Tab-separated table of C-alpha atoms in Angstrom:
chain	number	residue	atom	x	y	z
A	292	THR	CA	233.038	92.064	40.240
A	293	ALA	CA	230.322	89.785	41.490
A	294	SER	CA	228.974	90.639	45.323
A	295	PRO	CA	228.756	87.917	47.203
A	296	LYS	CA	225.489	88.952	48.129
A	297	ALA	CA	224.091	88.403	44.486
A	298	SER	CA	224.350	84.833	45.225
A	299	ALA	CA	220.902	82.534	45.490
A	300	PRO	CA	220.098	82.384	49.066
A	301	ALA	CA	221.009	79.031	50.664
A	302	PRO	CA	218.341	76.389	50.560
A	303	LYS	CA	215.999	75.640	52.814
A	304	ILE	CA	216.734	72.238	54.918
A	305	GLY	CA	215.118	69.880	56.721
A	306	LYS	CA	215.793	66.307	57.956
A	307	ILE	CA	214.612	62.796	57.937
A	308	GLN	CA	215.610	60.564	60.618
A	309	PHE	CA	215.532	56.540	60.197
A	310	ALA	CA	214.819	53.510	62.305
A	311	ILE	CA	215.378	51.096	60.017
A	312	LYS	CA	215.713	47.027	61.293
A	313	PRO	CA	217.789	45.320	60.571
A	314	TRP	CA	218.580	47.394	57.463
A	315	GLY	CA	218.068	49.039	54.412
A	316	GLU	CA	219.016	50.673	51.553
A	317	ILE	CA	218.024	54.377	51.621
A	318	VAL	CA	217.218	55.506	48.221
A	319	VAL	CA	215.597	59.385	47.789
A	320	ASP	CA	213.943	60.619	44.960
A	321	GLY	CA	215.560	57.618	42.559
A	322	ARG	CA	219.039	58.269	44.200
A	323	LYS	CA	221.126	55.803	46.222
A	324	ARG	CA	222.243	57.320	49.505
A	325	GLY	CA	223.667	54.808	51.553
A	326	VAL	CA	222.285	51.910	54.162
A	327	SER	CA	220.808	52.433	57.003
A	328	PRO	CA	221.908	51.578	59.767
A	329	PRO	CA	224.831	53.116	59.919
A	330	ILE	CA	222.965	56.050	58.346
A	331	LYS	CA	220.351	57.345	61.198
A	332	GLU	CA	219.852	60.794	59.397
A	333	LEU	CA	219.679	62.586	56.007
A	334	SER	CA	219.730	66.411	55.372
A	335	LEU	CA	217.050	67.349	52.267
A	336	ARG	CA	216.107	70.412	50.515
A	337	GLU	CA	212.675	71.621	51.587
A	338	GLY	CA	210.004	69.603	49.756
A	339	ARG	CA	207.995	66.104	48.874
A	340	HIS	CA	210.415	63.913	48.269
A	341	ARG	CA	210.052	60.202	47.760
A	342	ILE	CA	211.617	57.846	49.926
A	343	GLU	CA	212.558	53.865	48.942
A	344	VAL	CA	214.135	51.264	51.796
A	345	ARG	CA	214.984	48.267	49.884
A	346	ASN	CA	216.607	44.826	51.194
A	347	SER	CA	217.529	42.375	49.227
A	348	SER	CA	215.625	39.337	51.408
A	349	PHE	CA	212.598	41.226	52.047
A	350	SER	CA	209.596	43.399	50.421
A	351	GLY	CA	210.468	47.361	50.300
A	352	TYR	CA	209.059	50.021	52.408
A	353	THR	CA	208.270	53.126	49.454
A	354	GLY	CA	206.742	56.669	50.791
A	355	GLU	CA	206.273	60.319	50.403
A	356	VAL	CA	207.132	63.065	52.711
A	357	ASP	CA	207.045	66.385	52.863
A	358	VAL	CA	210.530	68.040	54.184
A	359	LYS	CA	210.368	71.126	56.318
A	360	ALA	CA	213.300	73.726	57.241
A	361	GLY	CA	214.497	73.204	60.185
A	362	GLN	CA	212.275	70.057	61.420
A	363	SER	CA	212.377	66.373	61.251
A	364	VAL	CA	210.539	63.508	59.937
A	365	SER	CA	211.127	60.403	61.132
A	366	ILE	CA	210.787	57.156	58.937
A	367	ALA	CA	210.674	53.566	61.033
A	368	HIS	CA	210.579	50.182	59.105
A	369	SER	CA	210.947	46.392	60.173
A	370	PHE	CA	211.824	44.486	57.688
A	371	THR	CA	209.729	40.723	58.527
A	372	SER	CA	209.248	37.701	56.893
A	373	HIS	CA	205.634	37.653	57.504
């Protein structure tokens, strides 16, 4: 039988915190993750991630972040008509 210690180590996890106004759909590495607000935070594996925030009424936000284990990265974006 396999020992529990033989399994792969747990992935290193960091967090991204969102402050989006008025709202935006969060897409991480091409996968839809939900709408912020209400989502204010996502836990992601350590490494580089492509973040998109989409709002049907405005041009979207796209950026890349480096997530480090045990740390938080903040993304704040306000959609405006200008």
